[in-house]
Amino acid sequence: EVMLQQTQVRVVVPYFERFVAALPSVRALADAPIDDVFALWSGLGYYARARNLHAAAALCVERHGGELPRDFDALIALPGIGRSTAGAILAQAWGERFAILDGNVKRVLCRVHGIEGWPGIPAVEKRLWQIAEAQLPDARMADYTQAQMDFGATLCTRADPACVLCPLQRECLALREGRVHALPTPKPGKPLPERHALVLLLRDAGGRVLLQRRGPDGVWAGLWSLPEADDHVAARNWFEMNIAGDYDAANALAAIDHGFTHYRFAMQPLEWREVALRDGVRDNAGMRWIARAELASLGIPAPIRKLLEN
């Protein structure tokens, strides 16, 4: 359920299978180093989910004997588990009578009931929760919950919904009124801001790459990535403080444009080969040389991993 926040099933499946094979229990997840968790998660994006999952497992060990709690309030008290995720867990794992309201369910309810307004608006979301809870069956909660998600993912899709196959044709107000493509009401649009940065790709004489662990906050928090600077002045200052080499010998590689939910990130990689750390600068918990064979064992942002593996 946590992996399926913001990510489609077809993408999640291989990650899920690899993750649970490596960390088959709540206690195994809690005991795992965060770098191992990030490495297993690497490529799924939205890495706060991985940090929250790891923290939630630790709390389950601390508070619940290493088990996932079966109580709604205890579940939503765990990092990364909100009302809909908790409902999905309780309904599917234990058949409890709780509603869900993920993106697929919101879309179906908006169309069937003709609900106007962007579902992210609190008043609209409150109305959707009321409908979702009013429609709960008295039995087969796991099947019902899964069917809701599958219905939105396969029939009542965002684009080109299969209305001719839909078992709710007669009840659907959006279909009756010719508003299928207008509902749910889209989020009010505005251009995404863009951030620019230089990323420094430094290789030593043995071909190892220098990686830095990002801080605990912000994008890609806690992951290993390339040193980064806002401009050439900052990049040169960092380089001359840490690296024995010629900053002006950099080779500019193809720019990288990566999209996040709230902004776009334009990165310009600069590459140096056969450089070394200055005297007095050593590998540490926040910066170290990594051989190509070690990259798979670290949590590295997807666009940076792609750059390193080319």
Coordinates of C-alpha atoms in Angstrom, one line a residue:
E1 CA 0.0 0.0 0.0
V2 CA 2.8 2.4 0.8
M3 CA 4.5 1.7 -2.5
L4 CA 1.3 2.2 -4.4
Q5 CA 1.0 5.8 -3.1
Q6 CA 1.9 7.8 -6.2
T7 CA 3.0 4.7 -8.2
Q8 CA 1.1 2.4 -10.5
V9 CA 0.7 -1.4 -9.8
R10 CA 2.6 -2.5 -13.0
V11 CA 5.6 -0.4 -11.8
V12 CA 5.4 -1.5 -8.2
V13 CA 5.2 -5.3 -8.6
P14 CA 8.9 -6.1 -9.3
Y15 CA 10.0 -3.6 -6.6
F16 CA 7.6 -5.1 -4.1
E17 CA 8.7 -8.7 -4.8
R18 CA 12.4 -7.7 -4.4
F19 CA 11.7 -5.7 -1.3
V20 CA 9.8 -8.4 0.6
A21 CA 12.3 -11.1 -0.5
A22 CA 15.1 -9.1 1.1
L23 CA 13.1 -7.8 4.1
P24 CA 10.3 -10.4 4.7
S25 CA 9.1 -9.1 8.1
V26 CA 8.4 -5.9 10.0
R27 CA 11.3 -6.7 12.3
A28 CA 13.7 -7.3 9.4
L29 CA 12.8 -4.0 7.9
A30 CA 13.3 -2.2 11.2
D31 CA 16.7 -3.8 11.7
A32 CA 17.9 -3.0 8.1
P33 CA 20.3 -0.1 7.6
I34 CA 18.5 2.8 5.9
D35 CA 21.0 2.5 3.0
D36 CA 19.7 -1.0 2.3
V37 CA 16.1 0.2 2.3
F38 CA 17.0 3.1 -0.1
A39 CA 18.8 0.7 -2.4
L40 CA 15.8 -1.6 -2.6
W41 CA 13.6 1.4 -3.2
S42 CA 15.8 3.1 -5.7
G43 CA 13.9 3.9 -8.9
L44 CA 10.5 4.1 -7.3
G45 CA 10.8 7.8 -6.4
Y46 CA 9.1 9.7 -3.6
Y47 CA 11.8 8.5 -1.2
A48 CA 10.0 9.9 1.8
R49 CA 7.8 6.8 1.6
A50 CA 10.9 4.6 2.2
R51 CA 12.1 6.7 5.1
N52 CA 8.6 6.6 6.6
L53 CA 8.2 2.9 6.1
H54 CA 11.5 2.2 7.8
A55 CA 10.6 4.5 10.7
A56 CA 7.1 2.9 10.9
A57 CA 8.7 -0.6 11.2
A58 CA 10.9 0.6 14.0
L59 CA 7.8 2.0 15.9
C60 CA 6.0 -1.3 15.3
V61 CA 8.9 -3.1 17.0
E62 CA 9.0 -0.5 19.8
R63 CA 5.3 -0.3 20.5
H64 CA 3.6 -3.4 19.0
G65 CA 5.9 -6.3 19.5
G66 CA 7.1 -6.3 15.9
E67 CA 3.6 -6.6 14.4
L68 CA 1.6 -4.2 12.3
P69 CA -1.2 -3.0 14.6
R70 CA -4.8 -3.9 13.7
D71 CA -6.2 -0.7 15.2
F72 CA -7.0 2.2 13.0
D73 CA -5.7 4.9 15.3
A74 CA -2.5 3.0 15.9
L75 CA -2.0 2.6 12.2
I76 CA -2.4 6.2 11.3
A77 CA -0.1 7.2 14.1
L78 CA 2.7 5.4 12.1
P79 CA 4.8 7.6 9.7
G80 CA 3.6 7.5 6.1
I81 CA 0.2 5.9 6.8
G82 CA -2.8 8.1 6.3
R83 CA -6.6 7.5 6.4
S84 CA -6.9 5.8 3.1
T85 CA -3.8 3.6 3.4
A86 CA -4.9 2.5 6.9
G87 CA -8.3 1.7 5.6
A88 CA -6.9 -0.4 2.7
I89 CA -4.6 -2.3 5.1
L90 CA -7.4 -3.1 7.6
A91 CA -9.9 -4.0 4.9
Q92 CA -7.6 -6.2 2.8
A93 CA -5.5 -7.8 5.5
W94 CA -8.3 -8.4 8.1
G95 CA -11.6 -7.8 6.4
E96 CA -12.4 -4.8 8.6
R97 CA -15.1 -2.4 7.5
F98 CA -13.1 0.7 6.5
A99 CA -13.3 2.9 3.4
I100 CA -10.5 3.9 1.1
L101 CA -10.1 7.0 -1.0
D102 CA -7.2 6.7 -3.3
G103 CA -7.0 8.4 -6.7
N104 CA -8.8 5.7 -8.5
V105 CA -11.7 5.7 -6.1
K106 CA -12.0 9.5 -6.1
R107 CA -12.3 9.4 -9.9
V108 CA -15.0 6.8 -9.9
L109 CA -17.0 8.5 -7.2
C110 CA -16.8 11.9 -8.8
R111 CA -18.1 10.5 -12.1
V112 CA -20.8 8.2 -10.8
H113 CA -22.2 10.8 -8.4
G114 CA -21.4 13.9 -10.5
I115 CA -19.3 15.5 -7.8
E116 CA -17.9 18.9 -9.0
G117 CA -14.7 20.5 -7.7
W118 CA -11.1 19.3 -7.5
P119 CA -11.0 16.3 -5.1
G120 CA -8.0 17.9 -3.3
I121 CA -10.3 20.6 -1.9
P122 CA -11.2 19.7 1.7
A123 CA -15.0 20.2 1.2
V124 CA -15.0 17.9 -1.9
E125 CA -12.8 15.3 -0.2
K126 CA -15.1 15.3 2.8
R127 CA -18.1 14.6 0.6
L128 CA -16.2 11.8 -1.2
W129 CA -15.4 10.2 2.2
Q130 CA -19.0 10.3 3.2
I131 CA -20.1 8.6 0.0
A132 CA -17.3 6.0 0.3
E133 CA -18.3 5.1 3.8
A134 CA -22.0 5.0 3.0
Q135 CA -21.4 2.5 0.2
L136 CA -19.4 0.0 2.3
P137 CA -20.8 -3.6 2.1
D138 CA -21.3 -5.8 5.1
A139 CA -19.1 -8.6 3.9
R140 CA -16.2 -9.4 1.6
M141 CA -14.4 -6.2 2.4
A142 CA -11.1 -7.3 1.0
D143 CA -12.7 -8.2 -2.4
Y144 CA -14.7 -5.0 -2.4
T145 CA -11.7 -2.8 -1.6
Q146 CA -9.5 -4.4 -4.3
A147 CA -12.3 -4.3 -6.8
Q148 CA -12.7 -0.5 -6.2
M149 CA -9.0 0.1 -7.0
D150 CA -9.0 -2.3 -10.0
F151 CA -12.2 -0.7 -11.4
G152 CA -10.6 2.7 -11.5
A153 CA -7.3 1.4 -12.8
T154 CA -8.7 -0.7 -15.7
L155 CA -12.2 0.7 -16.6
C156 CA -12.9 4.1 -15.2
T157 CA -9.5 5.4 -16.2
R158 CA -8.3 9.0 -16.4
A159 CA -8.1 9.0 -20.2
D160 CA -10.4 6.9 -22.5
P161 CA -12.5 5.2 -19.9
A162 CA -14.2 2.0 -21.1
C163 CA -17.8 3.3 -20.5
V164 CA -19.3 0.7 -22.9
L165 CA -18.1 -2.1 -20.6
C166 CA -18.9 -0.3 -17.4
P167 CA -21.3 -2.1 -15.0
L168 CA -22.3 1.3 -13.6
Q169 CA -23.5 2.9 -16.8
R170 CA -27.1 3.4 -15.6
E171 CA -26.0 5.0 -12.3
C172 CA -23.2 7.2 -13.7
L173 CA -24.3 10.8 -13.7
A174 CA -21.1 11.8 -15.7
L175 CA -22.0 9.4 -18.5
R176 CA -25.7 10.4 -18.5
E177 CA -24.8 14.1 -18.7
G178 CA -21.8 13.8 -21.1
R179 CA -19.3 14.9 -18.5
V180 CA -17.1 11.9 -18.2
H181 CA -14.0 13.7 -19.5
A182 CA -14.7 16.8 -17.3
L183 CA -14.8 14.8 -14.0
P184 CA -13.1 14.7 -11.7
T185 CA -12.5 18.5 -11.9
P186 CA -8.8 18.9 -12.6
K187 CA -6.5 20.7 -10.2
P188 CA -6.2 24.4 -11.0
G189 CA -3.2 24.6 -13.2
K190 CA -0.1 26.8 -12.9
P191 CA 3.3 26.5 -14.5
L192 CA 5.8 24.5 -12.5
P193 CA 8.8 26.5 -11.2
E194 CA 12.2 25.3 -12.4
R195 CA 15.3 24.9 -10.4
H196 CA 18.8 24.8 -11.9
A197 CA 22.0 23.2 -10.4
L198 CA 25.4 21.8 -11.4
V199 CA 26.2 18.2 -10.4
L200 CA 29.8 17.3 -10.1
L201 CA 30.8 13.9 -11.5
L202 CA 34.3 13.2 -10.2
R203 CA 36.2 10.0 -10.9
D204 CA 39.5 8.9 -9.4
A205 CA 42.3 7.1 -11.1
G206 CA 40.6 3.7 -10.5
G207 CA 37.3 4.9 -12.0
R208 CA 35.5 5.2 -8.7
V209 CA 33.0 8.0 -8.4
L210 CA 32.7 10.5 -5.5
L211 CA 29.3 10.5 -3.9
Q212 CA 27.9 12.6 -1.1
R213 CA 25.0 11.7 1.2
R214 CA 22.3 14.4 1.0
G215 CA 21.0 16.0 4.2
P216 CA 18.0 14.9 6.2
D217 CA 15.6 17.4 4.6
G218 CA 14.5 18.3 1.2
V219 CA 14.4 16.4 -2.1
W220 CA 16.2 13.0 -2.1
A221 CA 16.9 13.4 1.6
G222 CA 19.3 10.8 2.9
L223 CA 20.2 9.4 -0.5
W224 CA 23.7 9.2 -2.0
S225 CA 24.1 11.6 -4.9
L226 CA 26.7 13.7 -6.7
P227 CA 28.0 16.8 -5.1
E228 CA 25.8 19.7 -6.2
A229 CA 26.1 23.5 -6.5
D230 CA 23.7 26.3 -7.5
D231 CA 26.3 28.0 -9.8
H232 CA 29.9 27.9 -11.0
V233 CA 31.1 30.1 -8.2
A234 CA 29.8 27.7 -5.5
A235 CA 30.9 24.7 -7.6
R236 CA 34.5 26.1 -7.9
N237 CA 34.7 26.9 -4.2
W238 CA 33.6 23.3 -3.3
F239 CA 35.9 21.8 -5.8
E240 CA 39.0 23.8 -4.7
M241 CA 38.3 23.0 -1.1
N242 CA 38.0 19.2 -1.6
I243 CA 39.6 18.1 -4.8
A244 CA 43.2 18.0 -6.1
G245 CA 42.7 18.9 -9.8
D246 CA 41.8 21.7 -12.3
Y247 CA 38.2 22.9 -12.1
D248 CA 38.5 24.3 -15.6
A249 CA 39.3 20.9 -17.0
A250 CA 35.6 19.9 -16.5
N251 CA 33.8 18.2 -19.4
A252 CA 30.1 19.3 -19.7
L253 CA 27.8 16.3 -20.2
A254 CA 24.3 16.3 -21.6
A255 CA 21.9 18.2 -19.3
I256 CA 19.3 16.3 -17.3
D257 CA 15.7 17.5 -16.8
H258 CA 13.9 15.7 -14.0
G259 CA 10.3 16.4 -13.0
F260 CA 9.0 16.4 -9.4
T261 CA 5.4 17.0 -8.3
H262 CA 5.9 20.7 -7.6
Y263 CA 8.8 21.8 -9.8
R264 CA 11.2 20.7 -12.5
F265 CA 14.9 20.2 -11.8
A266 CA 17.4 21.0 -14.5
M267 CA 20.8 19.6 -13.8
Q268 CA 24.0 20.2 -15.7
P269 CA 26.6 17.5 -15.1
L270 CA 30.3 18.4 -15.1
E271 CA 32.8 15.5 -15.3
W272 CA 36.4 15.2 -14.2
R273 CA 38.5 12.1 -14.5
E274 CA 41.6 10.9 -12.5
V275 CA 41.2 13.4 -9.7
A276 CA 41.8 12.9 -6.0
L277 CA 40.7 14.3 -2.7
R278 CA 43.0 17.0 -1.3
D279 CA 45.3 16.2 1.6
G280 CA 43.3 16.2 4.8
V281 CA 40.0 15.4 3.1
R282 CA 39.0 11.8 3.7
D283 CA 36.2 9.4 3.0
N284 CA 33.6 9.7 5.7
A285 CA 29.9 9.1 6.5
G286 CA 28.9 12.0 4.2
M287 CA 31.3 11.6 1.3
R288 CA 33.1 8.6 -0.2
W289 CA 34.5 7.0 -3.3
I290 CA 32.2 4.3 -4.7
A291 CA 33.2 1.6 -7.2
R292 CA 30.7 0.9 -10.1
A293 CA 30.0 -2.6 -8.6
E294 CA 28.9 -0.9 -5.3
L295 CA 26.3 1.4 -6.8
A296 CA 23.5 -1.2 -6.7
S297 CA 23.9 -1.4 -2.9
L298 CA 23.1 2.3 -2.3
G299 CA 20.0 4.4 -2.5
I300 CA 20.8 6.8 -5.4
P301 CA 18.2 9.1 -7.1
A302 CA 17.1 7.5 -10.4
P303 CA 18.4 10.3 -12.8
I304 CA 21.8 10.2 -11.0
R305 CA 21.9 6.4 -11.2
K306 CA 21.2 6.5 -14.9
L307 CA 24.0 9.0 -15.4
L308 CA 26.5 6.9 -13.5
E309 CA 25.5 3.7 -15.2
N310 CA 25.9 5.0 -18.8

